[in-house]
Short mmCIF file of C-alpha atoms in Angstrom, two decimals:
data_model
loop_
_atom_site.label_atom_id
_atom_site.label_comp_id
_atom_site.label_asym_id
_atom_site.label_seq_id
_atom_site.Cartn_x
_atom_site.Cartn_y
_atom_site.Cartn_z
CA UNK A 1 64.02 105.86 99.46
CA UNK A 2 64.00 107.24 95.74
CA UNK A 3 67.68 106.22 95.32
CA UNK A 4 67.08 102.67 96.19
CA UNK A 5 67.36 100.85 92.63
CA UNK A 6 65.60 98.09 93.17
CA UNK A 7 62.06 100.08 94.72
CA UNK A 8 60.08 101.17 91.77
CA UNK A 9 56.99 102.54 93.77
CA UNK A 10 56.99 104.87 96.70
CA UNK A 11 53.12 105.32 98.14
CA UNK A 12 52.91 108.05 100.76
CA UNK A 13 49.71 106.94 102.26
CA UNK A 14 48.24 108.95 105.37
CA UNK A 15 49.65 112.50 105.76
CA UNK A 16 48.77 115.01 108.36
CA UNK A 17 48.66 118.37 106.73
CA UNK A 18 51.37 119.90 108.97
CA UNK A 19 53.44 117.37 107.64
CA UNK A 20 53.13 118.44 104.31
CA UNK A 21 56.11 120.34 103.52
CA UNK A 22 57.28 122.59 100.80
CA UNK A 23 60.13 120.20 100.58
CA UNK A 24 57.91 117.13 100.14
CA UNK A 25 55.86 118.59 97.28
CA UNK A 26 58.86 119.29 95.60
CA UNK A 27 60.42 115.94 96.36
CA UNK A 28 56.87 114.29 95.22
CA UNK A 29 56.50 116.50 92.13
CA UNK A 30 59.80 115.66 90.81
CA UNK A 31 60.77 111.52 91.56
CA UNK A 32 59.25 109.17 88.83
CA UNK A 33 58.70 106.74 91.89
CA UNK A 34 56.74 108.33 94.31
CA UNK A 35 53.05 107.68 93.18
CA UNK A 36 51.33 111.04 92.27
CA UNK A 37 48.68 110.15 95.06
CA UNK A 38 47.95 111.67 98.94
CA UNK A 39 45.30 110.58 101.41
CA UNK A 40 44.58 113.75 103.12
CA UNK A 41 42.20 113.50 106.01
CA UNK A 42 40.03 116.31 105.91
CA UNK A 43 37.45 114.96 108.50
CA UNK A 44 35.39 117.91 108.72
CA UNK A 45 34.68 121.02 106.05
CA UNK A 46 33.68 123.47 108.67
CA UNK A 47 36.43 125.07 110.50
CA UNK A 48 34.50 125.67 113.90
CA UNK A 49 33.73 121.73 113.92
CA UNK A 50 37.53 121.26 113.33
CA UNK A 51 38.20 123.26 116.50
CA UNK A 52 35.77 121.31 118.17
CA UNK A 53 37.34 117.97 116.70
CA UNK A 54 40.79 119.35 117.92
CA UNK A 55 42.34 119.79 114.79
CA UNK A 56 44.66 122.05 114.42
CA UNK A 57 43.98 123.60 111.14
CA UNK A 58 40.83 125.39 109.28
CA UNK A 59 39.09 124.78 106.22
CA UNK A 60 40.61 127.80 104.67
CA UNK A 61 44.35 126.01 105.32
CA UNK A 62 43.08 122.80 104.22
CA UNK A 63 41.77 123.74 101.04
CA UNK A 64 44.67 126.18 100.25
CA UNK A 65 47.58 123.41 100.85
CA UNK A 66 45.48 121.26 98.71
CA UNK A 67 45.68 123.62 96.23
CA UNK A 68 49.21 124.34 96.21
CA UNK A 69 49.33 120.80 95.54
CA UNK A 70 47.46 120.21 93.31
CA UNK A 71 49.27 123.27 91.42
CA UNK A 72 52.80 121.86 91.85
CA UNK A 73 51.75 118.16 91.04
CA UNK A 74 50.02 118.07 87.97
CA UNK A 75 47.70 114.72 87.51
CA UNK A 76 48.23 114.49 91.76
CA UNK A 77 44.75 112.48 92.99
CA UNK A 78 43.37 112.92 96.55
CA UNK A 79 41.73 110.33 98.70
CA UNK A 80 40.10 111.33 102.22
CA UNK A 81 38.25 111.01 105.44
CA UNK A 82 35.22 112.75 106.35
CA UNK A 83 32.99 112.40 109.17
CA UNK A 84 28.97 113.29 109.24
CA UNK A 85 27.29 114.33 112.42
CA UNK A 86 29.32 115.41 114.60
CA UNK A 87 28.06 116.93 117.78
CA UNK A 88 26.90 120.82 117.20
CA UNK A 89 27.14 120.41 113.24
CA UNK A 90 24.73 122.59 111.42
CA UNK A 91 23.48 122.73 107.88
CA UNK A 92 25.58 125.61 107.55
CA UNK A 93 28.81 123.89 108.55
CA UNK A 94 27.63 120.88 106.57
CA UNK A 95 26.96 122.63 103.28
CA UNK A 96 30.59 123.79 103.99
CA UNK A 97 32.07 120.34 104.14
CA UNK A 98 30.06 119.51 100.45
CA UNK A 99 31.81 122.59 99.39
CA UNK A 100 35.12 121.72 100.32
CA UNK A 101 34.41 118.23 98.28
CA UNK A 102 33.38 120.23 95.17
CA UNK A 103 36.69 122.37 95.49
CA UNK A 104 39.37 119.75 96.04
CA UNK A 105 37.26 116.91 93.96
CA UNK A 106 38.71 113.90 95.52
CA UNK A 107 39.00 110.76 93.86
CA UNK A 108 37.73 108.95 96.13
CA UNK A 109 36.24 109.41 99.72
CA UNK A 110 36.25 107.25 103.25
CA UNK A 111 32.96 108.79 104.90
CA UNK A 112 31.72 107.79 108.29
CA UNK A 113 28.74 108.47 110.34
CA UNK A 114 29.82 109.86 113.63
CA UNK A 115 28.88 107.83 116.39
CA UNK A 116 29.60 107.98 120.44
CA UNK A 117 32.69 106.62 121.85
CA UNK A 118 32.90 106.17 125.25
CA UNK A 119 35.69 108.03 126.88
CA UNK A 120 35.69 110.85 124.87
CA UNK A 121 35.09 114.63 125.29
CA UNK A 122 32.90 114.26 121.81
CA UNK A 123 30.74 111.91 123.48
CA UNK A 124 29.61 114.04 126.49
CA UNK A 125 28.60 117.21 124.24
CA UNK A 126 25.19 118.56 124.85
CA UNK A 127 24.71 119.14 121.31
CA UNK A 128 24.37 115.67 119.76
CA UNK A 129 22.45 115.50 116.23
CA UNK A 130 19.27 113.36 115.67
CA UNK A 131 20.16 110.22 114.18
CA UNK A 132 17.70 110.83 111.14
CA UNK A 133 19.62 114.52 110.41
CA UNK A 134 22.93 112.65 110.28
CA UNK A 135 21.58 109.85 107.73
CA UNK A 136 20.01 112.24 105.28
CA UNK A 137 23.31 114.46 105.56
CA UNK A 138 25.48 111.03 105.20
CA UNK A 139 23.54 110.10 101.88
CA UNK A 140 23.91 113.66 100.45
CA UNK A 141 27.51 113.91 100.72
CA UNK A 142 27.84 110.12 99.59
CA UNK A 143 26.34 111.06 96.15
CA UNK A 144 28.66 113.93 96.00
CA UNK A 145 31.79 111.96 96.49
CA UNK A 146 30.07 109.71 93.96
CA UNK A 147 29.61 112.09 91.43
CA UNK A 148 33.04 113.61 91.23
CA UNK A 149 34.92 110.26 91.51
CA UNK A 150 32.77 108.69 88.78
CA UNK A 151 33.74 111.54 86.88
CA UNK A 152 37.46 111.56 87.50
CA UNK A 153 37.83 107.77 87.37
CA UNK A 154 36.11 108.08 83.78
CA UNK A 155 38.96 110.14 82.05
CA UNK A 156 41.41 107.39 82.58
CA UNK A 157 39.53 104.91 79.97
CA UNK A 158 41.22 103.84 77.16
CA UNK A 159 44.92 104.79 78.49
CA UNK A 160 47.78 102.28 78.81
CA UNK A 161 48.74 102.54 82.40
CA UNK A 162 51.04 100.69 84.47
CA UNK A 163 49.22 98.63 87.22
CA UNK A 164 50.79 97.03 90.68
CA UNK A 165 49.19 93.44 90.78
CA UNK A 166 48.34 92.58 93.99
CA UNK A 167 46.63 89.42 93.96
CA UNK A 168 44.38 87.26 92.32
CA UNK A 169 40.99 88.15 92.45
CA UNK A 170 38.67 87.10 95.32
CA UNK A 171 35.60 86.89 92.64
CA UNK A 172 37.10 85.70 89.73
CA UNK A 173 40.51 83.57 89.45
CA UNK A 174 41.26 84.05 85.90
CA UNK A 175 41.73 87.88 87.10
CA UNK A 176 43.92 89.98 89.15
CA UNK A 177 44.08 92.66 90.57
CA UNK A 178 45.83 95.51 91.32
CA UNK A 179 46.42 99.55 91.41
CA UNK A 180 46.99 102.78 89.53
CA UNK A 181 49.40 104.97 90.74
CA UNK A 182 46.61 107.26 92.02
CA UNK A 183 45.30 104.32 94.02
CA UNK A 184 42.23 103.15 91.71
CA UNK A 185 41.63 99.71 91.80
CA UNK A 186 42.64 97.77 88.17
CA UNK A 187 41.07 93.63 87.56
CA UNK A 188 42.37 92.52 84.18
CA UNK A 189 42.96 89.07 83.09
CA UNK A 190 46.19 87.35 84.46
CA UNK A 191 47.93 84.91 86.85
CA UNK A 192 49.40 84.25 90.30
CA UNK A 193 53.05 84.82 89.64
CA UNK A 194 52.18 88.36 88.33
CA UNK A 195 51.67 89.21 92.05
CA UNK A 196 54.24 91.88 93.14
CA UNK A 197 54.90 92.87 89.47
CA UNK A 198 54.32 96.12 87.32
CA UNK A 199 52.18 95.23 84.25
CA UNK A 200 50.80 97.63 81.61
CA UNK A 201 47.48 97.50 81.54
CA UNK A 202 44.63 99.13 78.95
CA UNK A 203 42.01 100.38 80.76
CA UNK A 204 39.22 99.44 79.03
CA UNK A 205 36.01 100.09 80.69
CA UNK A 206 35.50 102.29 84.47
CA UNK A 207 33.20 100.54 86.18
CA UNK A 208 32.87 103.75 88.73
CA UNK A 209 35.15 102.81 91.50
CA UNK A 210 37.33 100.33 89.85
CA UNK A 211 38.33 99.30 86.34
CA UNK A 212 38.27 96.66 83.59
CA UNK A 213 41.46 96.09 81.49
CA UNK A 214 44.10 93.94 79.73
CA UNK A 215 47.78 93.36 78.87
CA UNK A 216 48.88 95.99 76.70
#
C-alpha cells in the first residue's frame, strides 16, 4: 500500500494485539503515510476478567506491546475499547483497568456499560454486578479517559498540522471538518470541494475532544 503514489494516508484502524507484529511496528514507524495512530481494544484491565471475556492475552501483554510501541513510534496515539461491569468484576480488577488507562494514556476512549446479551455464556454467569456498582464505576473511569485526553489533545494547540477534510460540517456550513493523523477531530473554516483533500491547518484552540483552526 505505501508504494502506491497516488495514496497519501494509510489508517490502520482496529488491530488485534496478536496481530501486531514486530514487522508492522517497524513498517508503521518508518512510512511517512501510515498515520502514527492504533485503535487497540483493550476491553478489560484485569487479566482474570480477560480470561473470562475469552481473550487471549493478559494485562501484563497488553500493556507491554503497548509499550514497545509506543517506544518504537515516537508521537504514536492510542484509541480503545473498554467495557465496565462485566460479570464477577471486582473493585480490585476495576482499579486495575483505571491503571492500565493511566499507563498507556490513550487519546481517546470508546467505553461501554456491559449489558446482557442473549445467547451468550456472559449472560448466564451467576456473578452479575448491581446495576448501580457498574454506573458509579462507568463515571469514574469516564473522567479518567477525560482527564488524560484533555491533556494530550491540549499539546497540539498552536501547531500547523495537516488535516483530512471530510465533510462539511453538520452544525455549521461555513466549516469543515476533518482529522489529524492521530485521529482527533479538526472544524476550521472552508468549503465543499475541500472534501477528500489534505489542508494545513493551525490549530488554534482544543476544545477537549476536537479542535478549532484555520488555513495556514
Amino acid at each position: 500500500l505505501c508504494r502506491i503514489d497516488d495514496l497519501h494516508w494509510i489508517r490502520l484502524m482496529y488491530c488485534y494485539e496478536d496481530r501486531i507484529t514486530d514487522e508492522l511496528i517497524e513498517v508503521m514507524g518508518k512510512s511517512k503515510k501510515i498515520c502514527k495512530h492504533l485503535h487497540l481494544p483493550v476491553q478489560s484491565g484485569s487479566s482474570k476478567i480477560l480470561k473470562k471475556m475469552n481473550r487471549h492475552y493478559t494485562k501484563e501483554q497488553y500493556v507491554a506491546l503497548a509499550k514497545k510501541i509506543q517506544e518504537r513510534i515516537p508521537g504514536v496515539s492510542f484509541t480503545t475499547d473498554i467495557i465496565v461491569g462485566f460479570p464477577g468484576e471486582t473493585e480490585e480488577d476495576f482499579q486495575e483497568t483505571l491503571e492500565v488507562v493511566k499507563q498507556v494514556e490513550y487519546d481517546s476512549a470508546f467505553t461501554f456499560i456491559y449489558s446482557k446479551r442473549t445467547g451468550t455464556p456472559a449472560a448466564t454467569m451467576d456473578d452479575q454486578i448491581p446495576e448501580e456498582v457498574i454506573k458509579e464505576r462507568f463515571d469514574r473511569l469516564l473522567h479518567e479517559v477525560q482527564t488524560i485526553s484533555a491533556e494530550k489533545a491540549g499539546k497540539l494547540t498552536g501547531q500547523t498540522l495537516p488535516v483530512l477534510v471530510e465533510e462539511v460540517n453538520g452544525q455549521d456550513t461555513s466549516l469543515v471538518t476533518g482529522k489529524l493523523t492521530n485521529n482527533s477531530t479538526v472544524h476550521f473554516p472552508g468549503t465543499a470541494d475541500m472534501i477528500g483533500t489534505i489542508q494545513n491547518v493551525v490549530l488554534e484552540e482544543c476544545k477537549g475532544f476536537y479542535y478549532i483552526g484555520r488555513l495556514a
